[in-house]
Amino acid sequence: MKISIIGAGYVGLVTGVCFADMGHEIICVDVDQEKVDKINKGIAPIHEENLSEMLKRNKERLTATTDYSVALSQSDITFLCVGTPSRSDGSIDLSYIEEATRFIGQLIKKWHLVVVKSTVVPGTTRDIITPLLEKVSGKKEGKDFSVAMNPEFLREGKAIHDFQYPDRIVIGTRDKKSNDLLKKIYKGINSPIFTVNPTVAEMIKYTSNALLSTKISFANEIGNVCKKVGIDVYDVMEAVGMDHRISPHFLQAGAGFGGSCFPKDVAALISFGSNKGLKMFLLDAVMNVNDTQPLKMIELLEKHVPHIKDKKIAVLGLAFKPDTDDIRESRSIPLIQELLDKGAEVSAFDPIASGNMKKVFPHINYPSSVAETLQDAMGCLILTEWEEFSHIDFSPMQKPVVIDGRHIITSQNDIIYEGLCW
Ligand code: UDX
């Protein structure tokens, strides 16, 4: 099929390259000319596993442009994959969605299917996107075009795998024609297809991310209790997770969740519920636990180094999780800010994410190795479970106080070791 994809970020590009790999003809649209040029050269503009190989392999079937009209005229189906960032109050910012929707509305000629894949609060497809398309195009939904919602559940670093081997595909449609078309597009992926209406599909996305975030904050709260009684929360969760009603996934306690999805989506759901007059007690608590969790590492540090002012403190791990250079909402950000507020001299290291963190904290040190980062340090805080951090030589430290926020340190010999929740 001929498919256009609006927004070539990690959702749009991964979706496009996977559809191309299934034999569909893909044209990606993005405002960023540099990104478009890279894609057309078969160069991955983002750090994602297997993306370069897939782009090269599908160069004949996937192109990119900044020109909407080229894309809309050469496709029958358009996936909307633009960003939905947060406003300062946590509510969702739909301005990119509205902008893209207007462009599409102006260019629809023959029958067209518009599929929303961006994460949007419940009701957005029905109450905002569809009426805007009708208004701009002067056409009728259901007759001249259709709008569907098809959320993604991709994890950064594993996005291509998650696209090709999903637990389920959720299709939110309002008519049989677009439902059949979407099923045809996904033909070849072995997964249950869950058919609902667009608003339910939108809510499935938020609920999934909100529950995964809740599991993590729950594990962290339980972990904080375990710490007080001198036991390892991982021993507890191993047995708890064996209950099939609970499952062992996303019960790894530590410094908390970051990334471009969980914090943003939980905040958007809280704001959405509040605007509907609801008090979002549980999700408020999920965010409170997540906000305070990294700061508990500094409390543990100060148990062994009471005055950290003017002391060199090492921070290992800046990415919000391993195997990505993404630092969005990384738990290392509030931690570094707190260290700086307390007057510490911060040295930070990450295998690939330091460049991105320099944009947030340009004035701290970023040595090029773990050893240099630890040199003469009075404390070390570990925020990302990069494999290489599992066996570190802490001997360069002046005082080997090590606070492990990710249960990654294996040998505790010759160091003063504190696990955050163990
Ligand atoms: C997440 C969802 O997994 C994905 O389905 C959705 O589409 C987008 O958001 P991602 O943001 O890439 O994906 O990260 P994920 O691997 O889910 O981890 C999120 C955060 O939770 C990371 O900071 C990770 O360190 C943390 N985490 C995860 C925990 O602290 N404990 C866990 O048990 C699991």
Coordinates of C-alpha atoms and ligand atoms in Angstrom, one line a residue:
M1 CA 0.0 0.0 0.0
K2 CA 1.0 3.6 -0.4
I3 CA 1.4 5.1 3.0
S4 CA 2.5 8.6 4.1
I5 CA 3.8 9.3 7.6
I6 CA 3.6 12.7 9.1
G7 CA 6.5 13.2 11.7
A8 CA 9.7 11.2 11.2
G9 CA 10.6 11.0 14.9
Y10 CA 11.2 7.7 16.6
V11 CA 7.5 6.6 16.4
G12 CA 7.1 7.8 12.7
L13 CA 10.4 6.6 11.4
V14 CA 10.2 3.2 13.2
T15 CA 6.6 2.7 12.0
G16 CA 7.6 3.8 8.4
V17 CA 10.7 1.5 8.2
C18 CA 8.8 -1.5 9.6
F19 CA 5.9 -1.0 7.1
A20 CA 8.4 -0.6 4.3
D21 CA 10.0 -3.9 5.4
M22 CA 6.6 -5.5 5.1
G23 CA 6.4 -4.3 1.5
H24 CA 4.5 -1.1 1.7
E25 CA 5.6 2.1 -0.1
I26 CA 6.4 4.8 2.5
I27 CA 6.8 8.5 2.2
C28 CA 7.7 10.3 5.4
V29 CA 7.1 14.0 6.0
D30 CA 9.1 16.1 8.4
V31 CA 9.8 19.8 8.9
D32 CA 13.5 19.1 9.6
Q33 CA 15.3 19.2 6.2
E34 CA 18.5 17.8 7.7
K35 CA 16.6 14.7 9.0
V36 CA 14.8 14.3 5.7
D37 CA 18.2 14.4 3.8
K38 CA 19.7 11.8 6.2
I39 CA 16.7 9.4 5.8
N40 CA 16.9 9.7 2.0
K41 CA 20.6 8.8 2.2
G42 CA 19.6 5.7 4.4
I43 CA 21.2 7.3 7.5
A44 CA 19.3 6.9 10.8
P45 CA 18.8 10.4 12.3
I46 CA 18.2 8.8 15.7
H47 CA 20.0 6.2 17.9
E48 CA 17.7 3.1 17.6
E49 CA 18.7 -0.6 17.4
N50 CA 18.7 -2.0 13.8
L51 CA 17.2 1.2 12.4
S52 CA 20.2 1.9 10.1
E53 CA 20.2 -1.6 8.6
M54 CA 16.4 -1.5 8.1
L55 CA 16.6 1.9 6.4
K56 CA 19.4 0.8 4.0
R57 CA 17.5 -2.4 3.3
N58 CA 14.3 -0.5 2.4
K59 CA 15.8 2.4 0.6
E60 CA 13.7 1.7 -2.5
R61 CA 10.4 1.7 -0.6
L62 CA 11.0 4.5 1.9
T63 CA 11.6 8.2 1.0
A64 CA 11.3 11.4 3.0
T65 CA 10.2 14.9 2.1
T66 CA 9.3 18.2 3.8
D67 CA 6.5 18.6 1.3
Y68 CA 3.0 17.5 2.5
S69 CA 1.4 17.7 -1.0
V70 CA 3.9 15.2 -2.5
A71 CA 3.1 12.8 0.4
L72 CA -0.7 13.2 0.4
S73 CA -0.9 12.9 -3.4
Q74 CA 1.2 9.7 -3.5
S75 CA -0.7 7.9 -0.7
D76 CA -4.1 6.6 0.3
I77 CA -3.4 6.4 4.0
T78 CA -1.7 8.8 6.3
F79 CA -0.3 8.1 9.8
L80 CA -0.1 11.1 12.1
C81 CA 3.0 10.6 14.2
V82 CA 3.9 14.1 15.3
G83 CA 4.9 14.9 18.9
T84 CA 2.4 15.8 21.6
P85 CA 4.6 17.5 24.2
S86 CA 3.5 18.7 27.7
R87 CA 2.6 22.2 28.5
S88 CA 4.1 23.7 31.7
D89 CA 0.9 22.6 33.7
G90 CA 1.4 19.0 32.5
S91 CA -1.6 19.2 30.1
I92 CA -1.1 17.9 26.5
D93 CA 0.0 20.4 23.7
L94 CA -1.9 19.5 20.5
S95 CA -0.5 22.3 18.4
Y96 CA 1.6 20.0 16.1
I97 CA -1.4 17.7 15.7
E98 CA -3.6 20.6 14.7
E99 CA -1.0 22.0 12.4
A100 CA -0.5 18.7 10.6
T101 CA -4.3 18.1 10.5
R102 CA -4.8 21.4 8.7
F103 CA -2.2 20.5 6.1
I104 CA -3.9 17.1 5.5
G105 CA -7.3 18.7 5.4
Q106 CA -6.2 21.1 2.7
L107 CA -4.7 18.3 0.6
I108 CA -7.3 15.5 0.7
K109 CA -8.7 14.9 -2.8
K110 CA -10.0 11.4 -3.2
W111 CA -11.1 9.1 -0.3
H112 CA -8.3 9.0 2.3
L113 CA -7.7 7.3 5.7
V114 CA -6.1 9.3 8.4
V115 CA -4.6 7.2 11.2
V116 CA -3.7 8.9 14.5
K117 CA -0.6 7.2 16.1
S118 CA 0.5 10.1 18.2
T119 CA -0.3 9.8 21.9
V120 CA -3.4 12.0 22.4
V121 CA -5.8 12.3 25.3
P122 CA -9.2 10.5 25.0
G123 CA -11.6 12.2 22.6
T124 CA -9.0 14.0 20.6
T125 CA -9.6 12.1 17.4
R126 CA -13.4 12.4 17.6
D127 CA -13.7 15.9 19.0
I128 CA -10.7 17.8 17.6
I129 CA -9.0 16.1 14.7
T130 CA -12.1 14.9 12.8
P131 CA -14.1 18.2 13.0
L132 CA -10.9 20.1 12.0
L133 CA -10.4 17.8 9.0
E134 CA -14.1 18.3 8.0
K135 CA -13.8 22.1 8.4
V136 CA -10.6 22.6 6.5
S137 CA -11.4 20.1 3.7
G138 CA -15.1 20.9 3.4
K139 CA -15.6 17.1 3.2
K140 CA -17.5 14.6 5.4
E141 CA -16.0 12.0 7.7
G142 CA -17.2 8.5 6.9
K143 CA -18.0 9.5 3.3
D144 CA -15.1 11.4 1.8
F145 CA -12.4 10.3 4.4
S146 CA -12.1 8.3 7.6
V147 CA -10.2 8.8 10.8
A148 CA -8.8 6.0 12.9
M149 CA -6.6 5.8 16.0
N150 CA -3.8 3.2 16.3
P151 CA -1.7 3.7 19.3
E152 CA 2.0 2.5 19.5
F153 CA 3.6 0.8 22.5
L154 CA 7.2 1.0 21.4
R155 CA 10.0 1.1 23.9
E156 CA 13.1 3.2 23.0
G157 CA 16.0 1.0 22.2
K158 CA 13.6 -1.9 21.4
A159 CA 11.2 -0.1 19.1
I160 CA 11.7 -2.1 15.9
H161 CA 11.3 -5.4 17.9
D162 CA 8.2 -4.1 19.7
F163 CA 6.7 -3.1 16.3
Q164 CA 7.3 -6.5 14.7
Y165 CA 6.4 -8.5 17.8
P166 CA 3.6 -6.6 19.6
D167 CA 1.6 -8.1 22.5
R168 CA -1.4 -6.7 20.6
I169 CA -2.4 -4.2 17.9
V170 CA -5.1 -1.8 18.9
I171 CA -7.2 -0.3 16.1
G172 CA -9.7 2.4 16.9
T173 CA -12.1 2.9 13.9
R174 CA -15.6 4.1 13.2
D175 CA -16.3 2.2 10.0
K176 CA -15.7 -1.2 8.5
K177 CA -13.8 0.1 5.4
S178 CA -11.0 1.7 7.5
N179 CA -11.0 -1.2 9.9
D180 CA -10.4 -3.7 7.1
L181 CA -7.8 -1.5 5.5
L182 CA -5.8 -1.2 8.8
K183 CA -6.0 -5.0 9.3
K184 CA -4.6 -5.4 5.7
I185 CA -1.8 -3.0 6.5
Y186 CA -0.7 -5.0 9.5
K187 CA -1.1 -8.3 7.6
G188 CA 2.1 -10.3 8.3
I189 CA 2.5 -9.3 11.9
N190 CA 1.6 -12.2 14.1
S191 CA -0.5 -10.5 16.9
P192 CA -4.0 -10.3 18.2
I193 CA -5.8 -7.3 16.7
F194 CA -8.0 -5.4 19.2
T195 CA -10.8 -3.4 17.4
V196 CA -12.5 -0.6 19.4
N197 CA -13.6 3.0 18.7
P198 CA -10.9 5.8 18.6
T199 CA -11.6 7.1 22.1
V200 CA -11.2 3.7 23.7
A201 CA -8.0 3.2 21.7
E202 CA -6.6 6.6 23.0
M203 CA -7.5 5.5 26.6
I204 CA -5.8 2.1 26.2
K205 CA -2.6 3.9 25.4
Y206 CA -2.7 6.2 28.5
T207 CA -3.9 3.4 30.8
S208 CA -1.0 1.1 29.7
N209 CA 1.6 3.7 30.4
A210 CA 0.0 4.9 33.6
L211 CA -0.2 1.4 35.0
L212 CA 3.4 0.6 34.0
S213 CA 4.4 3.8 35.8
T214 CA 2.3 2.9 38.8
K215 CA 4.0 -0.5 39.0
I216 CA 7.4 1.2 39.1
S217 CA 6.4 3.7 41.8
F218 CA 4.8 1.0 43.8
A219 CA 8.0 -1.1 43.6
N220 CA 9.9 2.0 44.7
E221 CA 7.6 2.7 47.6
I222 CA 7.9 -0.9 48.8
G223 CA 11.6 -0.7 48.1
N224 CA 11.9 2.3 50.5
V225 CA 10.3 0.2 53.2
C226 CA 12.6 -2.7 52.5
K227 CA 15.6 -0.3 52.8
K228 CA 14.4 0.7 56.3
V229 CA 14.3 -2.9 57.4
G230 CA 17.5 -4.0 55.8
I231 CA 16.2 -6.3 53.1
D232 CA 16.5 -6.3 49.3
V233 CA 13.3 -5.4 47.5
Y234 CA 14.4 -7.5 44.5
D235 CA 14.2 -10.6 46.7
V236 CA 10.6 -9.6 47.6
M237 CA 9.5 -8.7 44.1
E238 CA 10.9 -11.9 42.6
A239 CA 8.4 -13.9 44.6
V240 CA 5.6 -11.3 44.3
G241 CA 6.0 -11.2 40.5
M242 CA 5.6 -15.0 40.3
D243 CA 1.9 -14.5 41.0
H244 CA 0.4 -14.6 37.4
R245 CA -2.0 -11.9 38.4
I246 CA 0.9 -9.5 39.1
S247 CA 3.7 -10.7 36.6
P248 CA 7.4 -9.9 37.2
H249 CA 7.6 -7.1 34.6
F250 CA 8.2 -3.5 35.6
L251 CA 8.7 -4.2 39.2
Q252 CA 12.4 -3.3 39.2
A253 CA 12.8 -0.7 42.0
G254 CA 15.4 2.0 41.9
A255 CA 15.8 5.7 41.0
G256 CA 12.5 5.9 39.1
F257 CA 11.1 6.2 35.6
G258 CA 12.1 8.8 33.0
G259 CA 11.9 9.0 29.2
S260 CA 9.6 10.9 26.7
C261 CA 6.5 8.9 27.6
F262 CA 5.8 7.8 31.2
P263 CA 6.3 11.2 32.9
K264 CA 4.5 13.1 30.1
D265 CA 1.6 10.7 29.8
V266 CA 1.0 10.4 33.5
A267 CA 1.0 14.2 33.8
A268 CA -1.3 14.5 30.9
L269 CA -3.8 12.0 32.3
I270 CA -3.7 13.8 35.7
S271 CA -4.4 17.1 34.0
F272 CA -7.1 15.6 31.8
G273 CA -8.9 14.0 34.8
S274 CA -8.6 17.2 36.8
N275 CA -10.2 19.1 33.9
K276 CA -13.0 16.7 34.2
G277 CA -13.4 17.6 37.8
L278 CA -11.7 14.4 39.1
K279 CA -9.0 14.2 41.9
M280 CA -6.3 11.9 40.5
F281 CA -5.1 10.7 43.9
L282 CA -3.3 7.5 42.7
L283 CA -1.4 9.1 39.7
D284 CA -0.5 12.1 41.8
A285 CA 1.2 9.7 44.2
V286 CA 2.9 7.9 41.3
M287 CA 4.5 11.2 40.3
N288 CA 5.4 12.2 43.9
V289 CA 7.2 8.9 44.5
N290 CA 9.0 9.4 41.1
D291 CA 10.0 13.0 41.9
T292 CA 11.5 12.2 45.3
Q293 CA 13.1 8.8 44.6
P294 CA 16.4 10.1 43.1
L295 CA 16.8 12.6 46.0
K296 CA 16.8 9.7 48.4
M297 CA 20.2 8.7 46.9
I298 CA 21.6 12.0 48.1
E299 CA 20.3 11.3 51.6
L300 CA 22.1 8.0 51.6
L301 CA 25.3 9.7 50.3
E302 CA 25.1 12.3 53.1
K303 CA 24.9 9.5 55.7
H304 CA 28.6 8.8 54.7
V305 CA 29.6 12.2 53.5
P306 CA 27.7 14.7 55.7
H307 CA 28.9 17.9 53.9
I308 CA 29.1 17.5 50.1
K309 CA 29.7 21.2 49.5
D310 CA 32.9 21.7 47.4
K311 CA 33.3 17.9 47.3
K312 CA 33.8 16.0 44.0
I313 CA 30.8 13.7 43.5
A314 CA 30.7 11.3 40.6
V315 CA 27.4 10.6 38.7
L316 CA 27.5 7.5 36.5
G317 CA 24.6 7.1 34.0
L318 CA 22.8 10.1 32.4
A319 CA 20.5 8.4 29.9
F320 CA 16.9 7.6 31.2
K321 CA 17.7 3.9 30.6
P322 CA 20.5 1.9 29.0
D323 CA 21.0 1.5 25.2
T324 CA 19.8 5.0 24.4
D325 CA 21.3 8.5 24.4
D326 CA 17.9 10.0 25.4
I327 CA 18.0 12.0 28.6
R328 CA 14.4 13.3 28.6
E329 CA 13.0 13.3 32.1
S330 CA 16.0 11.2 33.2
R331 CA 16.2 10.8 36.9
S332 CA 19.8 12.0 36.8
I333 CA 18.5 15.5 36.0
P334 CA 16.8 16.3 39.4
L335 CA 19.7 14.5 41.1
I336 CA 22.4 16.6 39.5
Q337 CA 20.4 19.7 40.2
E338 CA 20.2 18.8 43.9
L339 CA 23.9 18.2 44.1
L340 CA 24.6 21.5 42.5
D341 CA 22.2 23.3 44.8
K342 CA 24.1 21.8 47.7
G343 CA 27.4 23.1 46.2
A344 CA 28.9 19.8 45.2
E345 CA 31.4 19.6 42.3
V346 CA 29.7 17.2 39.9
S347 CA 31.6 14.9 37.5
A348 CA 29.2 13.0 35.2
F349 CA 29.8 10.1 32.8
D350 CA 27.6 8.2 30.4
P351 CA 28.7 5.9 27.5
I352 CA 26.6 7.9 24.9
A353 CA 24.3 10.5 26.5
S354 CA 26.8 13.1 27.9
G355 CA 26.5 15.2 24.8
N356 CA 22.7 15.6 25.4
M357 CA 23.2 16.3 29.1
K358 CA 25.7 19.1 28.3
K359 CA 22.7 21.0 26.9
V360 CA 21.0 20.8 30.3
F361 CA 24.1 21.2 32.6
P362 CA 26.8 22.9 30.5
H363 CA 28.9 23.8 33.5
I364 CA 29.6 20.4 35.1
N365 CA 32.5 18.1 34.2
Y366 CA 32.1 15.3 31.7
P367 CA 35.3 13.2 31.8
S368 CA 35.6 10.7 29.0
S369 CA 36.0 7.6 31.2
V370 CA 34.6 6.0 34.4
A371 CA 38.0 6.1 36.0
E372 CA 38.5 9.8 35.4
T373 CA 35.0 10.5 36.7
L374 CA 35.8 8.6 39.9
Q375 CA 39.3 10.1 40.3
D376 CA 39.5 11.6 43.9
A377 CA 35.7 11.6 44.2
M378 CA 34.1 11.4 47.7
G379 CA 31.0 9.7 46.4
C380 CA 29.6 8.0 43.4
L381 CA 25.9 7.8 42.4
I382 CA 24.7 5.3 39.8
L383 CA 21.6 6.3 37.9
T384 CA 21.5 4.1 34.7
E385 CA 22.1 0.3 34.6
W386 CA 24.6 0.3 31.7
E387 CA 26.1 -3.2 31.5
E388 CA 29.6 -1.8 31.8
F389 CA 28.8 -0.4 35.3
S390 CA 28.3 -3.8 36.7
H391 CA 32.0 -4.3 37.2
I392 CA 33.7 -1.0 38.1
D393 CA 37.1 -0.4 39.8
F394 CA 36.3 2.2 42.5
S395 CA 40.0 2.5 43.7
P396 CA 40.5 5.9 42.1
M397 CA 38.0 7.4 44.5
Q398 CA 39.2 9.4 47.6
K399 CA 36.4 7.8 49.7
P400 CA 34.6 4.9 47.9
V401 CA 31.1 5.7 48.9
V402 CA 28.9 4.1 46.3
I403 CA 25.1 4.7 46.1
D404 CA 23.5 2.3 43.6
G405 CA 20.2 3.4 42.2
R406 CA 19.8 0.6 39.7
H407 CA 20.8 -2.7 41.5
I408 CA 23.7 -3.0 39.0
I409 CA 26.8 -3.2 41.2
T410 CA 27.8 -6.9 41.8
S411 CA 30.9 -6.7 43.9
Q412 CA 30.9 -4.6 47.0
N413 CA 34.4 -5.3 48.1
D414 CA 36.5 -2.4 49.4
I415 CA 33.7 0.1 49.0
I416 CA 31.1 1.7 51.3
Y417 CA 28.0 0.4 49.4
E418 CA 24.4 1.6 49.7
G419 CA 21.6 0.2 47.5
L420 CA 18.7 2.6 47.1
C421 CA 16.0 0.0 48.0
W422 CA 18.2 -2.9 49.0
Ligands
UDX1 C1 7.7 3.2 27.5 C2 6.8 2.0 27.3 O1 7.4 0.9 27.8 C3 6.3 1.9 25.9 O2 5.4 0.8 25.7 C4 5.6 3.2 25.4 O3 5.2 3.1 24.1 C5 6.6 4.3 25.6 O4 7.0 4.4 26.9 P1 10.2 3.8 27.1 O5 9.9 5.2 27.5 O6 11.1 3.6 25.9 O7 8.9 3.0 26.8 O8 10.9 3.1 28.4 P2 10.8 1.8 29.3 O9 11.7 0.8 28.8 O10 9.4 1.5 29.4 O11 11.3 2.4 30.6 C6 10.7 3.6 31.1 C7 11.4 4.0 32.4 O12 11.0 3.2 33.5 C8 12.9 4.0 32.4 O13 13.4 5.2 33.0 C9 13.3 2.8 33.1 O14 14.6 2.9 33.8 C10 12.2 2.7 34.2 N1 11.9 1.4 34.7 C11 11.4 0.4 33.8 C12 12.0 1.1 36.1 O15 12.5 2.0 36.8 N2 11.7 -0.1 36.5 C13 11.2 -1.1 35.7 O16 10.9 -2.2 36.2 C14 11.0 -0.8 34.3

